[in-house]
Coordinates of C-alpha atoms in Angstrom, one line a residue:
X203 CA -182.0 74.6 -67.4
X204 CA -185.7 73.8 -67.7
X205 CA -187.7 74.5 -70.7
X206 CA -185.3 77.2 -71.4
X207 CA -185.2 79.1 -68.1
X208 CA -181.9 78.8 -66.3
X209 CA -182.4 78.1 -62.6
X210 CA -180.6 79.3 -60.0
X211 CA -177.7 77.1 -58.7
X212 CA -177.1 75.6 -55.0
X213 CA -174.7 78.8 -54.7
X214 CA -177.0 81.2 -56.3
X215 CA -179.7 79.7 -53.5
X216 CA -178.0 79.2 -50.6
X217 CA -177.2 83.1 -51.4
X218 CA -180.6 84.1 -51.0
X219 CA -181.3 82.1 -48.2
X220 CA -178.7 83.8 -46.1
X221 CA -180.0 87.1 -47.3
X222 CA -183.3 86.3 -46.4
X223 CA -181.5 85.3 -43.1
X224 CA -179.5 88.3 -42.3
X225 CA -181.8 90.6 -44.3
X226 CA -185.0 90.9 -42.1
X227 CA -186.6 89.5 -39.1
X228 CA -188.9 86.8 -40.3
X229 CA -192.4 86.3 -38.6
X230 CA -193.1 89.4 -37.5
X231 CA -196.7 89.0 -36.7
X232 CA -196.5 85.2 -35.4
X233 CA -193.4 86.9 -32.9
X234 CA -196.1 89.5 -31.7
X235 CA -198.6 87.3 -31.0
X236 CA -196.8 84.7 -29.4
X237 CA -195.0 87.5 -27.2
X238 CA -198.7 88.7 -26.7
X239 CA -199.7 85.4 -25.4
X240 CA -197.1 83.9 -23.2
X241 CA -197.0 87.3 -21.5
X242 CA -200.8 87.9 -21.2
X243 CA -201.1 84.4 -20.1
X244 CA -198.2 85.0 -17.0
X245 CA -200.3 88.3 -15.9
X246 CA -203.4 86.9 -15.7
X247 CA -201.9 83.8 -13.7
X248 CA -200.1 86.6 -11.3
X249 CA -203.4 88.2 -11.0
X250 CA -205.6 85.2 -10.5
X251 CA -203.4 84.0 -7.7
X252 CA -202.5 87.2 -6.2
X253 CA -204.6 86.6 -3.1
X254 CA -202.1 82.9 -2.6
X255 CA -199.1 84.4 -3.5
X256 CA -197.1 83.8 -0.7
X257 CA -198.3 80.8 -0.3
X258 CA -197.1 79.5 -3.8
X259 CA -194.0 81.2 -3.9
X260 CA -193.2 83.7 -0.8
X261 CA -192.7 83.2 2.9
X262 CA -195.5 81.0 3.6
X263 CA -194.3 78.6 1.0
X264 CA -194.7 75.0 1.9
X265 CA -191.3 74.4 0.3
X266 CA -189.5 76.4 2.7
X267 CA -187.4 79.1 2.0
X268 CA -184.2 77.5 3.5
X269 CA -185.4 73.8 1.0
X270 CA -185.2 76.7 -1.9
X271 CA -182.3 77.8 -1.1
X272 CA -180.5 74.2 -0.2
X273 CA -182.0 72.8 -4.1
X274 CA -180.7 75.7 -5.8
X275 CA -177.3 75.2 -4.6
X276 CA -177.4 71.9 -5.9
X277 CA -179.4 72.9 -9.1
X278 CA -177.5 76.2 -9.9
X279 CA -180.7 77.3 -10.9
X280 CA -181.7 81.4 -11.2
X281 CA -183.7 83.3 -9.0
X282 CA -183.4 86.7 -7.5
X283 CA -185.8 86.0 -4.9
X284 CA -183.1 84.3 -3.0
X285 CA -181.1 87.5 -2.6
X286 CA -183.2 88.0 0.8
X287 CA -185.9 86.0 2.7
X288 CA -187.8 89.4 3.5
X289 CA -191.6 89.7 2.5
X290 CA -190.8 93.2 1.4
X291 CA -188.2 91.8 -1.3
X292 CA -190.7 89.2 -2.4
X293 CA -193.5 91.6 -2.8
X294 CA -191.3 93.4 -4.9
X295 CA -189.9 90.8 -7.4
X296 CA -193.5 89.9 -7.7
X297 CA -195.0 93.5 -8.6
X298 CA -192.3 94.0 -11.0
X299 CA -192.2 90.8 -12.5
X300 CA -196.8 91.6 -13.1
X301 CA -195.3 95.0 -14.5
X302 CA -193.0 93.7 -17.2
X303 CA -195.5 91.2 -18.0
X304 CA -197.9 94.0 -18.6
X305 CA -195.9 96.2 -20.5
X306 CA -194.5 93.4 -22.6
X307 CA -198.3 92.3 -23.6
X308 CA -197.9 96.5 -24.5
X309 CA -195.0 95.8 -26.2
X310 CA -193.1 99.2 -24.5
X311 CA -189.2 99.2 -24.6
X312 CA -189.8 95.5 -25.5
X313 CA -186.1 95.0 -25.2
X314 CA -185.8 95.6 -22.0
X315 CA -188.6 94.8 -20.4
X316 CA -188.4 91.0 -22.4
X317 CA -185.3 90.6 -20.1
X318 CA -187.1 91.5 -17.2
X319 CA -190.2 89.5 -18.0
X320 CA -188.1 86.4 -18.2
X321 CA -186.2 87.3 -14.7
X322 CA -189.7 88.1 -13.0
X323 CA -190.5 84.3 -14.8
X324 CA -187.4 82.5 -13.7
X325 CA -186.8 83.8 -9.8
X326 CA -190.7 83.4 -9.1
X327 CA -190.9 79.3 -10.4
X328 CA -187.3 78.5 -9.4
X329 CA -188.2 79.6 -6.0
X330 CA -190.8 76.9 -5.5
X331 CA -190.2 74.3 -8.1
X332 CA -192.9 72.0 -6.9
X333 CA -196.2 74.9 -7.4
X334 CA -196.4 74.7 -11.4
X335 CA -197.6 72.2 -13.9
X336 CA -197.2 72.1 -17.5
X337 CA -197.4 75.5 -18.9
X338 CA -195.6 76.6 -16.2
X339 CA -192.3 74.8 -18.1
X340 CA -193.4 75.9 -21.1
X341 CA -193.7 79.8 -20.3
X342 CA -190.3 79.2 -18.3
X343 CA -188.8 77.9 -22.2
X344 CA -190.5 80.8 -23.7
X345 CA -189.7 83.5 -21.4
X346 CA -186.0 82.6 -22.5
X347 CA -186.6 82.2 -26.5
X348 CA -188.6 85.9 -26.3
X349 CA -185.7 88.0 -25.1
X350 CA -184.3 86.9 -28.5
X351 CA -187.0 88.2 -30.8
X352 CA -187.8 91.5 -32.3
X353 CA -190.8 90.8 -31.3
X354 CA -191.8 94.4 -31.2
X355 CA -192.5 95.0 -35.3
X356 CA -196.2 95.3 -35.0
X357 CA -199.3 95.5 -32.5
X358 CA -197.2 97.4 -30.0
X359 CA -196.4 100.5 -28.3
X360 CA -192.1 100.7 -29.9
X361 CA -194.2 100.4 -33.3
X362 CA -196.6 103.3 -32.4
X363 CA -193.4 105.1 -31.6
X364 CA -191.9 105.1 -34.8
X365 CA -194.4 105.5 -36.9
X366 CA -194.8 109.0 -34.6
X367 CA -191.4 109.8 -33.8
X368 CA -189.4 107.7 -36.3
X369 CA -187.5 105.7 -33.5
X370 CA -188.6 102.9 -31.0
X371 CA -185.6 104.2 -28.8
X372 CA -187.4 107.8 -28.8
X373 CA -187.5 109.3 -25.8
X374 CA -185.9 109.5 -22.1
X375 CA -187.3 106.4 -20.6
X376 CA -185.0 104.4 -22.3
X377 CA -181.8 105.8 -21.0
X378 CA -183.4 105.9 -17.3
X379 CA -184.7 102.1 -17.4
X380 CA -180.9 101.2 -18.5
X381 CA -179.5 102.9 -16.3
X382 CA -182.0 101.1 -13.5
X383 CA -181.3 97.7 -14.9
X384 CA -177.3 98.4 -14.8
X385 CA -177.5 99.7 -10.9
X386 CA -179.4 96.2 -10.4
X387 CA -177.2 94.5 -12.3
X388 CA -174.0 96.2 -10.5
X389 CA -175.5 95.1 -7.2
X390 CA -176.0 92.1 -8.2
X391 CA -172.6 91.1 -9.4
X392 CA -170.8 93.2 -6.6
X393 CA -172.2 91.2 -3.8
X394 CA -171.5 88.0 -5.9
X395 CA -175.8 87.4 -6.4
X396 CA -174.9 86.1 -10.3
X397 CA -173.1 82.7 -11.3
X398 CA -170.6 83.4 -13.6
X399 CA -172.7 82.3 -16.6
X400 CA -175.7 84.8 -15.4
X401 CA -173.6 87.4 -14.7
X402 CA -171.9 87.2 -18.7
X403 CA -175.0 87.0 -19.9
X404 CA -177.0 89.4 -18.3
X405 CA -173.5 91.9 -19.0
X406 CA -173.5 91.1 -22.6
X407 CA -177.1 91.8 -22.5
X408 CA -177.1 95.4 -20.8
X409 CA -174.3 96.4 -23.2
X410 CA -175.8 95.2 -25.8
X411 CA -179.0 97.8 -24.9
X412 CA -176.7 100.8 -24.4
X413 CA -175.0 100.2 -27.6
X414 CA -178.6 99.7 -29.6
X415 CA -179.4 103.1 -28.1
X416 CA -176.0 105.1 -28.8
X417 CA -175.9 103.8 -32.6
X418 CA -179.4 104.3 -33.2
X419 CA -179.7 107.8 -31.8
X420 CA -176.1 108.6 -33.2
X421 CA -175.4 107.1 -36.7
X422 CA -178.9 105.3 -37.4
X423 CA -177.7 104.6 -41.2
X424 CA -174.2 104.1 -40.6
X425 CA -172.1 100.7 -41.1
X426 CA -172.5 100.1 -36.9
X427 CA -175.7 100.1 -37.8
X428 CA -176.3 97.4 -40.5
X429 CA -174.1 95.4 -38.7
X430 CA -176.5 95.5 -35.3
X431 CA -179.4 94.5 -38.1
X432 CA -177.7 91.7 -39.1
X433 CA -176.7 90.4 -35.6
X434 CA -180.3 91.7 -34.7
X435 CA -181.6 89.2 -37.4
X436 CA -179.9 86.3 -37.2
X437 CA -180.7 85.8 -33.7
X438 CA -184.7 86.7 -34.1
X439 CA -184.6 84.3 -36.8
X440 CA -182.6 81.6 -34.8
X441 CA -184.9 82.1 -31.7
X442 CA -188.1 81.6 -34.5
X443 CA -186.8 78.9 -35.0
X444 CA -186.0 77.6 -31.8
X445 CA -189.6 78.5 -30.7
X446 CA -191.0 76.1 -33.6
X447 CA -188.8 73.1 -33.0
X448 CA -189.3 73.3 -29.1
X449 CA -193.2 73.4 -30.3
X450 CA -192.5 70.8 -32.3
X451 CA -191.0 68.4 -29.5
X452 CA -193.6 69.0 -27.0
X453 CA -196.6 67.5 -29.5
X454 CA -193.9 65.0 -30.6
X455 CA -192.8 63.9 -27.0
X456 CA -196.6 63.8 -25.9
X457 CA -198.0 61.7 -28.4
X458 CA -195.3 59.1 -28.4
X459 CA -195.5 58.4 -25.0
X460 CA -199.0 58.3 -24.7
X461 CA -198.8 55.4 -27.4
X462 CA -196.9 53.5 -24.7
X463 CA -199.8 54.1 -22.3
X464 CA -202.2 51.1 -21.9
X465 CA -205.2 53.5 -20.8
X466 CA -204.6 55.1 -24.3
X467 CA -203.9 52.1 -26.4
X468 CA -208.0 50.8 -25.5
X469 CA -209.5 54.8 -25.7
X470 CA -210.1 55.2 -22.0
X471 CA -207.3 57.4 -20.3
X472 CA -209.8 60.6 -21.4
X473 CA -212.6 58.7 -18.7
X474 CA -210.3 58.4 -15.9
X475 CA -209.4 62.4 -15.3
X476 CA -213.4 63.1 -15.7
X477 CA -214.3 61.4 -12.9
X478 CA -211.7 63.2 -10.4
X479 CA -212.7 67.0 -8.4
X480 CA -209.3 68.2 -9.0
X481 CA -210.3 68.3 -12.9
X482 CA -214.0 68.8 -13.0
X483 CA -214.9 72.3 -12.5
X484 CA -218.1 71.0 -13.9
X485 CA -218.9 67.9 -12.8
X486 CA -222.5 67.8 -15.0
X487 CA -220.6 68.4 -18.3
X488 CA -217.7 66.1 -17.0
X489 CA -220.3 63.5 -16.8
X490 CA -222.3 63.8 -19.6
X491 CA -218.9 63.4 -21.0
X492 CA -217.7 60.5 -19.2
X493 CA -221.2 58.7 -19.8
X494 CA -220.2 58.4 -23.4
X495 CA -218.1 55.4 -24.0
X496 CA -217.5 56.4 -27.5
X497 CA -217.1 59.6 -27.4
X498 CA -214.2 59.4 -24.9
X499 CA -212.6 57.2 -27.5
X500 CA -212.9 59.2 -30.4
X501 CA -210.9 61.7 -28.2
X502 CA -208.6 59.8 -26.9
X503 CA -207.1 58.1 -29.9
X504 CA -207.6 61.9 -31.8
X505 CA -205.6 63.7 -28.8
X506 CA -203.0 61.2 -30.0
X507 CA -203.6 61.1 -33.6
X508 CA -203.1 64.8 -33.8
X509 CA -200.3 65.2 -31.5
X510 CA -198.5 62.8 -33.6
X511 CA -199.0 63.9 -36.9
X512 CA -198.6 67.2 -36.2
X513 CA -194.8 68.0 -36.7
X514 CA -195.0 66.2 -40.0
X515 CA -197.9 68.1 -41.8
X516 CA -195.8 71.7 -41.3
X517 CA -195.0 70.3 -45.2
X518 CA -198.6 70.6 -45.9
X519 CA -199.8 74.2 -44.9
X520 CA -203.5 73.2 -45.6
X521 CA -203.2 70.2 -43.7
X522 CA -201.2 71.9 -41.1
X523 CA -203.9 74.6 -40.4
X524 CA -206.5 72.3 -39.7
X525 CA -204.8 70.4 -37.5
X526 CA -203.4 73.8 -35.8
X527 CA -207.0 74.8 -35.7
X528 CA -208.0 71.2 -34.0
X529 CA -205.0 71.4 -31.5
X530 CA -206.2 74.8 -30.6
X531 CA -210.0 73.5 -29.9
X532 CA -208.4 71.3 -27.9
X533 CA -206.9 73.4 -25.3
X534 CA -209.9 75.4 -25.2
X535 CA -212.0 71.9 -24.3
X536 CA -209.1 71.4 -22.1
X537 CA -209.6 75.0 -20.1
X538 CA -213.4 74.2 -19.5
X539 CA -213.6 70.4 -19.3
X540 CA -210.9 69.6 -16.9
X541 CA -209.9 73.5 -15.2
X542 CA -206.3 74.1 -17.0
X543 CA -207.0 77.4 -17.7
X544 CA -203.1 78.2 -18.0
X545 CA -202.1 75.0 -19.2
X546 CA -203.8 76.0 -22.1
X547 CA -203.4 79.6 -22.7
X548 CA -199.7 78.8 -22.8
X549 CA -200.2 76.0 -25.4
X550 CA -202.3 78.4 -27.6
X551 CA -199.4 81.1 -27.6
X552 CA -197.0 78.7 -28.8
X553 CA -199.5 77.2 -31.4
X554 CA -199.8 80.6 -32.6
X555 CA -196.3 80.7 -34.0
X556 CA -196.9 78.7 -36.6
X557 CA -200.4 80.6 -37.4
X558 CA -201.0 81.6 -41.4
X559 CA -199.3 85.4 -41.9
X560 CA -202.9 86.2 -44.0
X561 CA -204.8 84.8 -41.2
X562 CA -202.9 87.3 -38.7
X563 CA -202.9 90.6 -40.8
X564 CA -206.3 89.8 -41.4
X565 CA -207.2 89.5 -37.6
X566 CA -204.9 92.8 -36.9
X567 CA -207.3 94.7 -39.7
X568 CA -210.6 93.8 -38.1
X569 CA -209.3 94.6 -34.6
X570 CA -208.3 98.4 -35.8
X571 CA -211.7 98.4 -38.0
X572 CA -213.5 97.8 -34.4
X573 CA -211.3 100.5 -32.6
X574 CA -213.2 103.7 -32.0
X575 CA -213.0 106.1 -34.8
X576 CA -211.5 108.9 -32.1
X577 CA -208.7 106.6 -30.7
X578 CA -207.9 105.5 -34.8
X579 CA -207.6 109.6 -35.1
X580 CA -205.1 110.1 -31.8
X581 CA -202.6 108.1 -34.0
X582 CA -201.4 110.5 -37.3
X583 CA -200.6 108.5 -40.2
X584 CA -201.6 105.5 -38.0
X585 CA -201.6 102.1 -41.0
X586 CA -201.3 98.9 -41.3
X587 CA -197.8 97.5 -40.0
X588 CA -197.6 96.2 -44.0
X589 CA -197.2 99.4 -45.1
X590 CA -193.6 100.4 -44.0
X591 CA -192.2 102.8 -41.7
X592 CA -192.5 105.8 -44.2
X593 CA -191.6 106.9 -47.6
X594 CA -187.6 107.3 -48.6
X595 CA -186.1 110.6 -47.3
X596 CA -189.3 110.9 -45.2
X597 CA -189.1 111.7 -41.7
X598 CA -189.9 108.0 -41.3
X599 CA -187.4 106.6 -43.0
X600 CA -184.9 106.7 -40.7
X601 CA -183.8 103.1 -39.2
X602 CA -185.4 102.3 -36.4
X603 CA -184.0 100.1 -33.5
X604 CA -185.6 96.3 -34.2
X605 CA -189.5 96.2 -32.4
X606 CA -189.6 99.5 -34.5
X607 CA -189.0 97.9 -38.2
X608 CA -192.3 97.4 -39.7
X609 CA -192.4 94.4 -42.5
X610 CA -193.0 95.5 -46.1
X611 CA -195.6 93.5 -46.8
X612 CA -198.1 91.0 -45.2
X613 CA -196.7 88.2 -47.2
X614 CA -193.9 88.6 -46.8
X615 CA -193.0 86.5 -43.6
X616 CA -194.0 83.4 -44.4
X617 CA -191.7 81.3 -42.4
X618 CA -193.9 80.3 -39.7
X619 CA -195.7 77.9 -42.4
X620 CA -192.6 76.7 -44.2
X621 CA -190.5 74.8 -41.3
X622 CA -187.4 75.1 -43.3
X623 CA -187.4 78.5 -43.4
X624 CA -189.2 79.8 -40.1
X625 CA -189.3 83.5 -38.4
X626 CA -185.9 84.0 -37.0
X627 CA -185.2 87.7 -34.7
X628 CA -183.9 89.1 -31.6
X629 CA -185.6 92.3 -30.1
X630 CA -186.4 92.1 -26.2
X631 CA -183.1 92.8 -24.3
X632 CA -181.2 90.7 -26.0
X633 CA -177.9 91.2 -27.7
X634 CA -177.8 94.4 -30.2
X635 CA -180.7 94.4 -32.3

């Protein structure tokens, strides 16, 4: 007791906690926007390399079909794009894997098509290990984390649908696109395609959708029901968090070892890459760069300043925000100065997880104040996400499946800024939500 007030006790708190928990998917903006990046940023790289696609990954691969196919043996690793060596096949896995990158960005039956981003993800970089760079392994990470996240709650297409038709599993495209995925997946496991710990997962996966859909459709306020919310919860929330940590790491990992580096110890590694064509899209700006001795120190020894401080100033959300805002900056000089377009895009979307909720819900309201007054007006009853699903006993009300749940209020998820407490979900394909 403290000047009178009683304060809870460690029971009374860790109560609360695992309410909090179990209660609600955390982070529902940062979840949006990080599934907004990592996907936009895989479609764009599809569709800036579309002419070279079978150089980087198909038929006229360098790393031979038959070297693919003798690594993963040895490496267990997944790809579908080793079920045939055919050109049609290929052009296939890549068209659908642009597609569920695209409708992800949308956020459309985000459970499903999160499963099938991540496949599109996994079978086109496993084939050709060699092709990628940096944000190639981190979108590979990602691609896995997503299909645990309700990442669906706001700025997407499942939202729209239940703010219009009171369910995100509205509709008959859900039904046809499992049963699609389950006559893949029966293939698949028939002709012995899966490992055995694919093959579970991927099972445990596609049940998991067609029991979502039965409940919610069936007995949407029922016990079956809280209990899928729950489950649905824990593992957004546990994926949040995975998300940060692995963010976390990287900066971590990449500061410590540059420490080691000599070329970084005395300020100069910055010079060296400046002075090479692979990384100087513009060579006059690389120079003018270059030219300045201290300038390429103050970057090097910030680049590992901030990349070390960074995990330890998420207990200082002021300090934590600049140096979020810096990091950012950084990828962006990154993008022009040395061509990493990708590299950085990817490192941007995972930044963004830890991104202020205000900052978000305020970027969300001046993106709908700038949409035309005649698209605002398609969208009935069309508010912010903060607002709630509808009114109690309205035709709203009813519980939608996990994309579909819109927060109660902005503030509310503040994980992303607190680390011990970060934005935990599951909504993309994963396990019921």
């Amino acid at each position: 007791m403290v000047d009178g007030v009683r304060r809870p006790g460690p029971r009374a708190r860790a109560a609360a906690a695992l309410a909090k928990v179990t209660g609600r998917a955390l982070g529902p903006y940062q979840s949006a926007v990080v599934r907004i990046g990592f996907a936009g940023t895989w479609l764009f790289f599809l569709l800036r390399e579309l002419p070279n696609r079978h150089e980087l990954y198909g038929p006229d691969s360098p790393w031979s079909w038959q070297l693919a196919e003798r690594l993963i043996a040895s490496n267990r690793a997944f790809t579908v794009l080793m079920w045939s060596d055919s050109t049609l096949w290929f052009e296939v896995v890549h068209a659908v894997s642009a597609l569920a990158s695209l409708l992800l960005v949308l956020g459309w039956r985000t459970r499903a098509t999160s499963v099938v981003f991540m496949v599109g993800v996994l079978s086109l970089q496993n084939r050709s290990v060699f092709m990628g760079d940096g944000g190639d392994n981190v979108i590979h990470l990602m691609a896995m984390y997503l299909v645990l996240t309700r990442c669906a709650q706001v700025w997407s297409l499942d939202a729209r649908r239940v703010r219009l038709r009171g369910s995100a599993s509205a509709g008959a495209a859900g039904p046809v696109l499992w049963g699609v995925l389950g006559a893949v997946l029966a293939y698949g496991a028939l002709t012995g395609r899966f490992s055995t710990g694919w093959l579970v997962a991927f099972a445990a996966l596609w049940v998991g959708l067609g029991l979502w859909w039965l409940v919610d459709r069936y007995e949407p306020r029922g016990d079956a029901r809280a209990v899928l919310d729950v489950l649905a919860n824990v593992l957004h929330n546990a994926g949040m968090l995975v998300i940060m940590a692995e963010v976390c790491l990287i900066y971590a990992t990449a500061g410590w070892y540059k420490i080691q580096g000599s070329r970084w110890q005395d300020g100069t590694a910055l010079y060296y890459p400046l002075g090479l064509d692979y990384f100087t899209p513009w060579p006059g700006l690389s120079g003018l760069l270059a030219g300045s001795g201290t300038l390429v120190m103050l970057l090097s020894y910030g680049t590992v300043a901030v990349q070390v401080a960074f995990p330890f100033t998420l207990f200082d959300r002021r300090v934590k925000n600049v140096l979020l805002a810096v990091m950012m900056l950084e990828h962006a000089g990154i993008a022009v100065l040395l061509g990493l377009p990708f590299f950085s895009l990817a490192m941007i979307a995972a930044d963004a997880v830890f991104l202020p909720t205000a900052f978000l819900v305020w970027l969300g309201a001046r993106a709908t104040a700038l949409r035309p007054a005649r698209a605002r007006a398609r969208v009935p009853g069309a508010r912010e996400p903060s607002e709630g699903a509808g009114g109690p006993g309205g035709p709203r009300d009813r519980r939608a499946p996990e994309d579909a749940q819109a927060p109660e209020a902005p503030e509310a998820p503040q994980a992303p800024d607190v680390p011990q407490a970060p934005p935990v979900g599951a909504d993309p394909g994963a396990a019921p939500r």
